[in-house]
Amino acid sequence: MKLPIYLYGSKVLRERAEEADLSDREKITQLIADMEETLASADGCGLAAPQVGVSARILIVDGRDLTDAYPYLKDFKRVMINPVVVEESKQTCDYSEGCLSVPGIYAEVRRPEKIKVEYVNADFEHVTEEFDKFACRMIQHELDHLDGKMFVDRVAPIRRKMIARKLSGITRGKISTHYKTRLD
Ligand code: CO
């Protein structure tokens, strides 16, 4: 089932999401299916459960539509349940980010270049995996959502001033998107 995407200004996006209860596999599998459908229909490359109003530590990243810019993402898709970053590089890099919950705003954000993540995948297997380049970036963006953070919090102050007006527009519902949204 396609779900509405909660917009910047919604409370659920500012809360720390709860651990997913791994004993309820049916519920998790259904939520992941709904999130995948929602993400695909919104043409996004990543989605975290809080963005569909669910307080659960689950995220999806899908780079398969980004191959023009990042050819190595050809087969890159991950579903992560209860992900934990166990290592991150001191080395950082800058990438432009956007977010389905913050339509129309893109900004450079600096984050660690590499991370190692422990997570449970959609088949309920425990995985430890390292990521770099834009794959790493997509995951870090979604991990932030699980902690109630958003990429606009991390942009340089001067740039934040420039986007402040657009952000307040979103919180007042002054935005149009091709996917269904909610502000709550
Ligand atoms: Co986002």
Coordinates of N, CA and C and ligand atoms in Angstrom, one line a residue:
M1 N 0.8 -1.2 0.0 CA 0.0 0.0 0.0 C 0.9 1.2 0.0
K2 N 0.6 2.1 -0.9 CA 1.3 3.4 -1.0 C 0.9 4.3 0.2
L3 N 1.9 4.9 0.9 CA 1.7 5.7 2.1 C 2.0 7.1 1.8
P4 N 1.3 8.1 2.5 CA 1.8 9.5 2.3 C 3.1 9.7 3.0
I5 N 3.9 10.6 2.4 CA 5.2 10.9 3.0 C 5.1 12.2 3.9
Y6 N 5.5 12.1 5.1 CA 5.4 13.2 6.1 C 6.5 14.2 5.7
L7 N 6.0 15.5 5.7 CA 6.8 16.6 5.4 C 7.6 17.2 6.5
Y8 N 8.7 17.9 6.2 CA 9.4 18.7 7.2 C 8.4 19.6 8.0
G9 N 8.6 19.5 9.3 CA 7.6 20.2 10.2 C 6.8 19.2 10.9
S10 N 6.7 17.9 10.4 CA 6.0 16.9 11.1 C 6.7 16.4 12.3
K11 N 6.0 16.1 13.4 CA 6.6 15.7 14.7 C 7.4 14.4 14.6
V12 N 6.8 13.4 13.8 CA 7.4 12.1 13.8 C 8.8 12.1 13.2
L13 N 9.1 13.2 12.4 CA 10.4 13.3 11.8 C 11.5 13.8 12.7
R14 N 11.0 14.2 13.9 CA 11.9 14.8 14.9 C 12.1 13.9 16.1
E15 N 11.5 12.7 16.1 CA 11.7 11.8 17.2 C 12.7 10.7 16.9
R16 N 13.3 10.2 18.0 CA 14.1 9.0 17.8 C 13.2 7.8 17.6
A17 N 13.4 7.1 16.4 CA 12.5 6.0 16.1 C 12.8 4.8 17.0
E18 N 11.8 4.0 17.3 CA 12.0 2.8 18.2 C 12.6 1.7 17.4
E19 N 13.3 0.8 18.2 CA 13.8 -0.4 17.6 C 12.7 -1.2 17.0
A20 N 12.9 -1.8 15.8 CA 11.9 -2.7 15.3 C 11.9 -4.0 16.1
D21 N 10.7 -4.5 16.3 CA 10.5 -5.7 17.1 C 10.7 -6.9 16.1
L22 N 11.9 -7.5 16.2 CA 12.2 -8.6 15.2 C 11.4 -9.9 15.4
S23 N 10.6 -10.0 16.5 CA 9.8 -11.1 16.6 C 8.5 -11.0 15.8
D24 N 8.2 -9.8 15.3 CA 7.0 -9.6 14.5 C 7.4 -9.4 13.1
R25 N 7.8 -10.5 12.5 CA 8.3 -10.5 11.1 C 7.3 -10.1 10.1
E26 N 6.1 -10.5 10.3 CA 5.0 -10.2 9.4 C 4.8 -8.7 9.3
K27 N 4.8 -8.1 10.4 CA 4.5 -6.6 10.5 C 5.7 -5.9 9.8
I28 N 6.9 -6.3 10.0 CA 8.1 -5.7 9.4 C 8.1 -5.8 7.9
T29 N 7.8 -7.1 7.5 CA 7.8 -7.4 6.0 C 6.7 -6.5 5.3
Q30 N 5.6 -6.4 6.0 CA 4.5 -5.6 5.4 C 4.9 -4.1 5.3
L31 N 5.5 -3.6 6.4 CA 6.0 -2.2 6.4 C 7.0 -2.0 5.3
I32 N 7.9 -2.9 5.1 CA 9.0 -2.8 4.1 C 8.3 -2.8 2.7
A33 N 7.4 -3.6 2.5 CA 6.7 -3.7 1.2 C 6.0 -2.3 0.9
D34 N 5.3 -1.8 1.9 CA 4.7 -0.5 1.8 C 5.7 0.6 1.5
M35 N 6.8 0.6 2.2 CA 7.8 1.6 2.0 C 8.4 1.5 0.6
E36 N 8.6 0.3 0.1 CA 9.2 0.1 -1.2 C 8.2 0.7 -2.3
E37 N 7.0 0.4 -2.1 CA 6.0 0.9 -3.1 C 5.9 2.4 -3.0
T38 N 6.0 3.0 -1.8 CA 5.9 4.4 -1.6 C 7.1 5.1 -2.2
L39 N 8.3 4.5 -2.0 CA 9.6 5.1 -2.5 C 9.6 5.0 -4.0
A40 N 9.2 3.9 -4.6 CA 9.2 3.8 -6.1 C 8.2 4.8 -6.7
S41 N 7.1 5.0 -6.1 CA 6.1 5.9 -6.8 C 6.4 7.3 -6.6
A42 N 7.3 7.6 -5.6 CA 7.8 9.0 -5.4 C 9.1 9.3 -6.1
D43 N 9.6 8.2 -6.8 CA 10.9 8.4 -7.5 C 12.0 8.8 -6.6
G44 N 12.0 8.3 -5.4 CA 13.1 8.6 -4.5 C 14.2 7.6 -4.5
C45 N 15.3 7.9 -3.8 CA 16.4 6.9 -3.7 C 16.6 6.4 -2.3
G46 N 15.7 6.9 -1.4 CA 15.9 6.4 0.0 C 14.7 6.8 0.8
L47 N 14.3 6.0 1.8 CA 13.2 6.3 2.6 C 13.4 5.6 4.0
A48 N 13.0 6.3 5.0 CA 13.1 5.8 6.4 C 11.7 5.7 7.0
A49 N 11.4 4.7 7.8 CA 10.1 4.5 8.3 C 9.4 5.8 8.9
P50 N 10.2 6.6 9.7 CA 9.5 7.8 10.2 C 8.9 8.7 9.1
Q51 N 9.5 8.6 7.9 CA 8.9 9.4 6.8 C 7.5 9.0 6.3
V52 N 7.2 7.8 6.7 CA 5.8 7.3 6.4 C 5.0 7.3 7.7
G53 N 5.5 8.0 8.7 CA 4.8 8.1 10.0 C 4.9 7.0 11.0
V54 N 5.9 6.1 10.7 CA 6.1 4.9 11.6 C 7.4 5.1 12.4
S55 N 7.3 5.0 13.7 CA 8.4 5.1 14.5 C 9.1 3.7 14.6
A56 N 9.9 3.4 13.6 CA 10.6 2.1 13.6 C 12.0 2.3 12.9
R57 N 13.0 1.6 13.4 CA 14.4 1.8 12.9 C 14.5 0.9 11.6
I58 N 13.9 1.4 10.6 CA 14.0 0.6 9.3 C 14.2 1.7 8.2
L59 N 15.1 1.3 7.3 CA 15.4 2.2 6.1 C 15.6 1.4 4.9
I60 N 15.3 2.1 3.8 CA 15.6 1.6 2.4 C 16.4 2.6 1.6
V61 N 17.5 2.1 1.0 CA 18.2 2.9 0.0 C 18.2 2.2 -1.3
D62 N 18.0 2.9 -2.4 CA 17.9 2.3 -3.7 C 18.5 3.2 -4.7
G63 N 19.7 2.8 -5.2 CA 20.5 3.7 -6.1 C 20.3 3.4 -7.6
R64 N 19.4 2.5 -7.9 CA 19.3 1.9 -9.2 C 18.9 2.9 -10.3
D65 N 18.2 4.0 -9.8 CA 17.9 5.1 -10.8 C 18.9 6.2 -10.8
L66 N 20.0 6.0 -10.1 CA 21.0 7.1 -10.1 C 22.2 6.8 -10.9
T67 N 22.1 5.8 -11.8 CA 23.3 5.3 -12.5 C 23.9 6.3 -13.5
D68 N 23.1 7.4 -13.9 CA 23.7 8.4 -14.7 C 24.8 9.1 -14.0
A69 N 24.5 9.5 -12.8 CA 25.5 10.2 -12.0 C 26.5 9.2 -11.3
Y70 N 26.0 8.1 -10.9 CA 26.9 7.1 -10.1 C 26.7 5.7 -10.7
P71 N 27.4 5.4 -11.8 CA 27.3 4.1 -12.5 C 27.4 2.9 -11.5
Y72 N 28.3 3.1 -10.5 CA 28.6 1.9 -9.7 C 27.4 1.5 -8.8
L73 N 26.3 2.4 -8.8 CA 25.1 2.1 -8.0 C 24.1 1.2 -8.7
K74 N 24.6 0.7 -9.9 CA 23.7 -0.1 -10.8 C 22.8 -1.1 -10.0
D75 N 23.4 -1.9 -9.1 CA 22.6 -2.9 -8.5 C 22.5 -2.6 -7.0
F76 N 22.7 -1.4 -6.6 CA 22.7 -1.0 -5.2 C 21.3 -0.8 -4.6
K77 N 20.9 -1.7 -3.8 CA 19.7 -1.5 -3.0 C 19.9 -2.3 -1.7
R78 N 19.5 -1.6 -0.6 CA 19.6 -2.3 0.7 C 18.3 -1.9 1.5
V79 N 17.9 -2.9 2.3 CA 16.9 -2.7 3.3 C 17.6 -3.0 4.6
M80 N 17.5 -2.1 5.6 CA 18.2 -2.2 6.9 C 17.2 -2.1 8.0
I81 N 17.2 -3.1 8.8 CA 16.4 -3.1 10.0 C 17.3 -2.9 11.2
N82 N 17.0 -2.0 12.1 CA 17.8 -1.7 13.3 C 19.3 -1.6 13.0
P83 N 19.6 -0.7 12.0 CA 21.0 -0.5 11.7 C 21.8 0.2 12.8
V84 N 23.1 -0.1 12.9 CA 23.9 0.5 13.9 C 25.3 0.8 13.2
V85 N 25.7 2.0 13.3 CA 27.0 2.4 12.7 C 28.1 1.9 13.7
V86 N 29.0 1.0 13.3 CA 30.0 0.5 14.2 C 31.4 1.2 14.0
E87 N 31.6 1.8 12.8 CA 32.8 2.5 12.5 C 32.5 3.6 11.5
E88 N 33.2 4.7 11.6 CA 33.1 5.7 10.6 C 34.5 6.3 10.4
S89 N 34.7 6.8 9.1 CA 36.0 7.3 8.8 C 36.2 8.7 9.3
K90 N 37.4 9.1 9.6 CA 37.7 10.5 10.0 C 37.6 11.4 8.8
Q91 N 37.9 10.8 7.6 CA 37.9 11.5 6.4 C 36.4 11.8 6.0
T92 N 36.2 13.0 5.6 CA 34.8 13.4 5.2 C 34.7 13.8 3.8
C93 N 33.5 13.9 3.2 CA 33.4 14.4 1.9 C 32.0 15.1 1.8
D94 N 31.9 15.9 0.7 CA 30.7 16.7 0.5 C 29.9 16.1 -0.7
Y95 N 28.6 16.0 -0.5 CA 27.7 15.7 -1.5 C 26.4 16.5 -1.4
S96 N 25.7 16.7 -2.5 CA 24.5 17.4 -2.5 C 23.4 16.4 -2.1
E97 N 22.5 16.8 -1.1 CA 21.5 15.9 -0.7 C 20.1 16.5 -0.9
G98 N 19.1 15.7 -1.1 CA 17.7 16.1 -1.1 C 16.9 15.1 -0.3
C99 N 15.6 15.3 -0.2 CA 14.8 14.5 0.7 C 13.4 14.6 0.3
L100 N 12.7 13.4 0.2 CA 11.3 13.4 -0.1 C 10.4 14.2 0.9
S101 N 10.9 14.3 2.1 CA 10.2 15.1 3.2 C 10.5 16.6 3.1
V102 N 11.5 16.9 2.3 CA 11.9 18.3 2.1 C 11.9 18.7 0.6
P103 N 10.8 18.7 0.0 CA 10.7 18.8 -1.5 C 11.3 20.1 -2.0
G104 N 12.1 20.0 -3.1 CA 12.6 21.2 -3.7 C 13.8 21.8 -3.1
I105 N 14.4 21.2 -2.1 CA 15.6 21.8 -1.5 C 16.7 20.8 -1.6
Y106 N 17.8 21.3 -2.1 CA 19.0 20.4 -2.3 C 20.2 21.2 -1.7
A107 N 21.0 20.6 -0.9 CA 22.2 21.3 -0.3 C 23.3 20.3 -0.1
E108 N 24.5 20.9 -0.2 CA 25.7 20.2 0.1 C 25.8 19.9 1.6
V109 N 26.2 18.7 1.9 CA 26.3 18.3 3.3 C 27.7 17.5 3.5
R110 N 28.4 17.8 4.6 CA 29.6 17.1 4.8 C 29.4 16.0 5.8
R111 N 29.9 14.8 5.5 CA 29.7 13.6 6.3 C 31.0 12.7 6.2
P112 N 31.1 11.8 7.1 CA 32.2 10.8 6.9 C 32.1 10.1 5.6
E113 N 33.3 9.8 5.0 CA 33.4 9.2 3.7 C 33.0 7.7 3.7
K114 N 33.3 7.0 4.8 CA 33.1 5.6 4.9 C 32.4 5.2 6.2
I115 N 31.6 4.3 6.2 CA 31.0 3.7 7.4 C 30.9 2.2 7.4
K116 N 30.9 1.6 8.6 CA 30.6 0.2 8.7 C 29.3 0.1 9.5
V117 N 28.4 -0.7 9.0 CA 27.1 -0.8 9.6 C 26.7 -2.2 9.9
E118 N 26.2 -2.5 11.0 CA 25.6 -3.8 11.4 C 24.1 -3.6 11.3
Y119 N 23.4 -4.5 10.6 CA 22.0 -4.4 10.5 C 21.4 -5.8 10.2
V120 N 20.0 -5.8 10.2 CA 19.3 -7.0 9.8 C 18.7 -6.7 8.5
N121 N 18.8 -7.6 7.5 CA 18.3 -7.4 6.2 C 16.8 -7.9 6.1
A122 N 16.2 -7.7 4.9 CA 14.8 -8.0 4.7 C 14.5 -9.5 4.9
D123 N 15.6 -10.4 4.8 CA 15.5 -11.8 5.0 C 15.8 -12.2 6.5
F124 N 15.9 -11.1 7.3 CA 16.1 -11.3 8.8 C 17.5 -11.9 9.1
E125 N 18.5 -11.7 8.2 CA 19.8 -12.1 8.4 C 20.6 -10.9 9.0
H126 N 21.5 -11.3 9.9 CA 22.4 -10.2 10.5 C 23.6 -10.0 9.5
V127 N 23.8 -8.7 9.2 CA 24.8 -8.4 8.2 C 25.8 -7.3 8.8
T128 N 27.1 -7.4 8.5 CA 28.0 -6.3 8.7 C 28.6 -5.9 7.4
E129 N 28.5 -4.6 7.1 CA 28.9 -4.2 5.7 C 29.5 -2.8 5.8
E130 N 30.5 -2.6 4.9 CA 31.1 -1.3 4.8 C 30.6 -0.6 3.5
F131 N 30.5 0.7 3.6 CA 30.0 1.5 2.5 C 30.9 2.7 2.3
D132 N 31.0 3.1 1.0 CA 31.7 4.4 0.8 C 31.0 5.1 -0.4
K133 N 31.6 6.2 -0.7 CA 31.0 7.1 -1.8 C 29.5 7.4 -1.6
F134 N 28.8 7.4 -2.7 CA 27.4 7.9 -2.6 C 26.5 6.8 -1.9
A135 N 26.9 5.6 -2.0 CA 26.1 4.5 -1.3 C 26.1 4.9 0.2
C136 N 27.3 5.2 0.7 CA 27.5 5.5 2.1 C 26.7 6.8 2.5
R137 N 26.7 7.7 1.6 CA 25.9 9.0 1.8 C 24.4 8.7 1.9
M138 N 23.9 7.9 1.0 CA 22.5 7.6 1.1 C 22.1 7.0 2.4
I139 N 22.9 6.1 2.8 CA 22.6 5.4 4.1 C 22.7 6.4 5.3
Q140 N 23.7 7.2 5.3 CA 23.9 8.2 6.4 C 22.7 9.1 6.5
H141 N 22.2 9.5 5.3 CA 21.0 10.4 5.3 C 19.8 9.7 5.9
E142 N 19.6 8.5 5.5 CA 18.5 7.7 6.1 C 18.7 7.4 7.6
L143 N 19.9 7.1 8.0 CA 20.2 6.8 9.4 C 19.8 8.1 10.2
D144 N 20.1 9.2 9.7 CA 19.7 10.5 10.4 C 18.2 10.5 10.7
H145 N 17.4 10.1 9.8 CA 16.0 10.1 10.0 C 15.6 9.2 11.2
L146 N 16.3 8.2 11.4 CA 16.0 7.3 12.5 C 16.3 7.9 13.9
D147 N 17.1 9.0 13.9 CA 17.4 9.7 15.1 C 16.7 11.1 15.1
G148 N 15.8 11.3 14.3 CA 15.0 12.6 14.3 C 15.8 13.7 13.7
K149 N 16.9 13.4 12.9 CA 17.6 14.5 12.3 C 17.3 14.5 10.8
M150 N 17.6 15.7 10.3 CA 17.4 15.9 8.8 C 18.5 16.6 8.2
F151 N 18.7 16.4 6.9 CA 20.0 16.9 6.3 C 20.1 18.4 6.4
V152 N 18.9 19.1 6.4 CA 19.0 20.6 6.4 C 19.6 21.1 7.7
D153 N 19.6 20.2 8.8 CA 20.2 20.6 10.1 C 21.7 20.7 9.9
R154 N 22.2 20.0 8.9 CA 23.7 19.8 8.8 C 24.3 20.7 7.7
V155 N 23.5 21.5 7.0 CA 24.1 22.4 6.0 C 24.8 23.6 6.6
A156 N 25.8 24.1 6.0 CA 26.5 25.3 6.5 C 25.6 26.4 6.8
P157 N 25.8 27.2 7.9 CA 24.9 28.2 8.3 C 24.5 29.2 7.2
I158 N 25.5 29.6 6.4 CA 25.1 30.6 5.3 C 24.1 30.1 4.4
R159 N 24.3 28.8 4.0 CA 23.3 28.1 3.1 C 22.0 27.9 3.8
R160 N 22.0 27.7 5.1 CA 20.8 27.4 5.9 C 19.9 28.7 5.8
K161 N 20.5 29.8 5.9 CA 19.8 31.1 5.8 C 19.0 31.2 4.5
M162 N 19.7 30.7 3.5 CA 19.1 30.8 2.1 C 17.9 29.9 2.0
I163 N 17.9 28.8 2.7 CA 16.8 27.8 2.5 C 15.7 28.0 3.6
A164 N 16.0 28.9 4.5 CA 15.0 29.0 5.7 C 13.6 29.4 5.2
R165 N 13.5 30.2 4.2 CA 12.2 30.7 3.7 C 11.5 29.5 3.0
K166 N 12.2 28.7 2.3 CA 11.6 27.5 1.6 C 11.2 26.5 2.7
L167 N 12.0 26.4 3.7 CA 11.6 25.4 4.8 C 10.3 25.8 5.5
S168 N 10.2 27.1 5.7 CA 9.0 27.6 6.4 C 7.8 27.5 5.5
G169 N 8.0 27.6 4.2 CA 7.0 27.3 3.2 C 6.4 25.9 3.3
I170 N 7.4 25.0 3.5 CA 7.0 23.6 3.6 C 6.1 23.3 4.8
T171 N 6.5 23.9 5.9 CA 5.8 23.7 7.2 C 4.4 24.4 7.2
R172 N 4.2 25.3 6.2 CA 2.9 25.9 6.0 C 2.1 25.2 4.9
G173 N 2.6 24.1 4.4 CA 1.9 23.4 3.3 C 2.0 24.0 2.0
K174 N 3.0 25.0 1.8 CA 3.1 25.7 0.5 C 4.1 24.9 -0.3
I175 N 3.6 23.8 -0.8 CA 4.5 22.9 -1.6 C 3.6 22.1 -2.5
S176 N 4.1 21.8 -3.7 CA 3.4 20.8 -4.5 C 4.4 19.7 -4.9
T177 N 3.9 18.5 -4.8 CA 4.7 17.3 -5.1 C 3.8 16.3 -6.0
H178 N 4.5 15.5 -6.7 CA 3.8 14.5 -7.5 C 3.4 13.3 -6.6
Y179 N 3.8 13.2 -5.4 CA 3.4 12.1 -4.5 C 2.6 12.7 -3.3
K180 N 1.9 11.8 -2.7 CA 1.0 12.2 -1.6 C 1.8 12.5 -0.3
T181 N 1.5 13.6 0.3 CA 2.3 14.0 1.5 C 1.3 14.3 2.6
R182 N 1.9 14.5 3.8 CA 1.2 14.7 5.0 C 2.0 15.6 5.9
L183 N 1.3 16.5 6.6 CA 2.0 17.4 7.6 C 1.3 17.3 8.9
D184 N 2.0 16.8 9.9 CA 1.2 16.5 11.1 C 2.1 16.6 12.3
Ligands
CO1 CO 15.4 12.1 3.8

